[in-house]
Amino acid sequence: MNLTSIVKPEILEELKKGNTEVLKGLPPVLAMQYGLALSSDYKEKSPINDEELNKAMLDRLKDSGVKERLTKQIEEGEKVTE
């Protein structure tokens, strides 16, 4: 069911602007419907591919030598605590 067809568009626009005063005096169920309509209105697919980002970050770590440096620091820290 599409919540944006139930709620008034002018109230939804005010909520998008951050004006929560428009919810005062409304029954809790109706206020919740506006919240749900607002949250479903903002749900969109992220343009960032998480798998590709993870791969790129790991490749970057390999290229920069950071991974080896961090591993060495962790190993040295473990030796100190022993």
Coordinates of C-alpha atoms in Angstrom, one line a residue:
M1 CA 0.0 0.0 0.0
N2 CA 1.4 3.4 -0.9
L3 CA 1.3 5.7 2.1
T4 CA 1.9 8.8 0.1
S5 CA -1.6 8.4 -1.3
I6 CA -3.1 8.5 2.2
V7 CA -1.3 11.5 3.6
K8 CA -1.6 15.1 2.5
P9 CA 1.2 16.2 0.2
E10 CA 1.5 19.7 1.7
I11 CA 2.1 18.3 5.2
L12 CA 4.6 15.8 3.8
E13 CA 6.4 18.7 2.1
E14 CA 6.6 20.6 5.4
L15 CA 8.0 17.6 7.1
K16 CA 10.7 17.3 4.4
K17 CA 11.6 20.9 5.3
G18 CA 12.0 19.9 8.9
N19 CA 8.8 21.5 10.2
T20 CA 7.4 19.0 12.8
E21 CA 4.9 21.5 14.0
V22 CA 2.4 20.3 11.3
L23 CA 2.1 17.0 13.3
K24 CA 0.8 18.7 16.5
G25 CA -2.8 17.9 17.2
L26 CA -2.9 14.9 14.8
P27 CA -3.8 11.5 16.2
P28 CA -0.7 9.3 16.9
V29 CA -1.6 6.8 14.2
L30 CA -1.9 9.5 11.5
A31 CA 1.4 11.1 12.7
M32 CA 3.0 7.7 12.4
Q33 CA 1.6 7.3 8.8
Y34 CA 3.3 10.6 7.9
G35 CA 6.6 9.3 9.4
L36 CA 6.3 6.1 7.4
A37 CA 5.4 7.9 4.2
L38 CA 8.4 10.2 4.8
S39 CA 10.8 7.4 5.4
S40 CA 9.6 5.4 2.4
D41 CA 9.9 8.5 0.3
Y42 CA 13.6 8.7 1.0
K43 CA 14.4 5.1 0.5
E44 CA 16.4 4.9 -2.7
K45 CA 19.1 2.5 -3.9
S46 CA 22.6 3.7 -3.1
P47 CA 24.8 4.4 -6.1
I48 CA 27.7 2.9 -4.1
N49 CA 28.3 -0.8 -4.6
D50 CA 29.6 -2.1 -1.3
E51 CA 31.4 -5.1 -2.7
E52 CA 33.3 -2.9 -5.2
L53 CA 34.1 -0.4 -2.4
N54 CA 35.5 -3.2 -0.2
K55 CA 37.6 -4.6 -3.0
A56 CA 38.9 -1.1 -3.9
M57 CA 39.8 -0.4 -0.2
L58 CA 41.6 -3.7 0.1
D59 CA 43.5 -3.1 -3.1
R60 CA 44.4 0.3 -1.9
L61 CA 45.7 -1.1 1.4
K62 CA 47.8 -3.6 -0.5
D63 CA 49.3 -0.9 -2.7
S64 CA 50.1 1.5 0.1
G65 CA 51.8 -1.0 2.5
V66 CA 49.4 0.1 5.3
K67 CA 48.2 -3.4 5.8
E68 CA 51.7 -4.7 6.5
R69 CA 52.5 -1.7 8.8
L70 CA 49.3 -2.3 10.8
T71 CA 50.0 -6.0 11.0
K72 CA 53.5 -5.3 12.3
Q73 CA 52.2 -2.7 14.9
I74 CA 49.6 -5.2 16.1
E75 CA 52.2 -8.0 16.4
E76 CA 54.6 -5.6 18.3
G77 CA 51.8 -4.6 20.6
E78 CA 51.0 -8.3 21.4
K79 CA 54.7 -8.9 22.2
V80 CA 54.7 -6.0 24.6
T81 CA 51.6 -7.3 26.5
E82 CA 53.0 -10.8 26.8

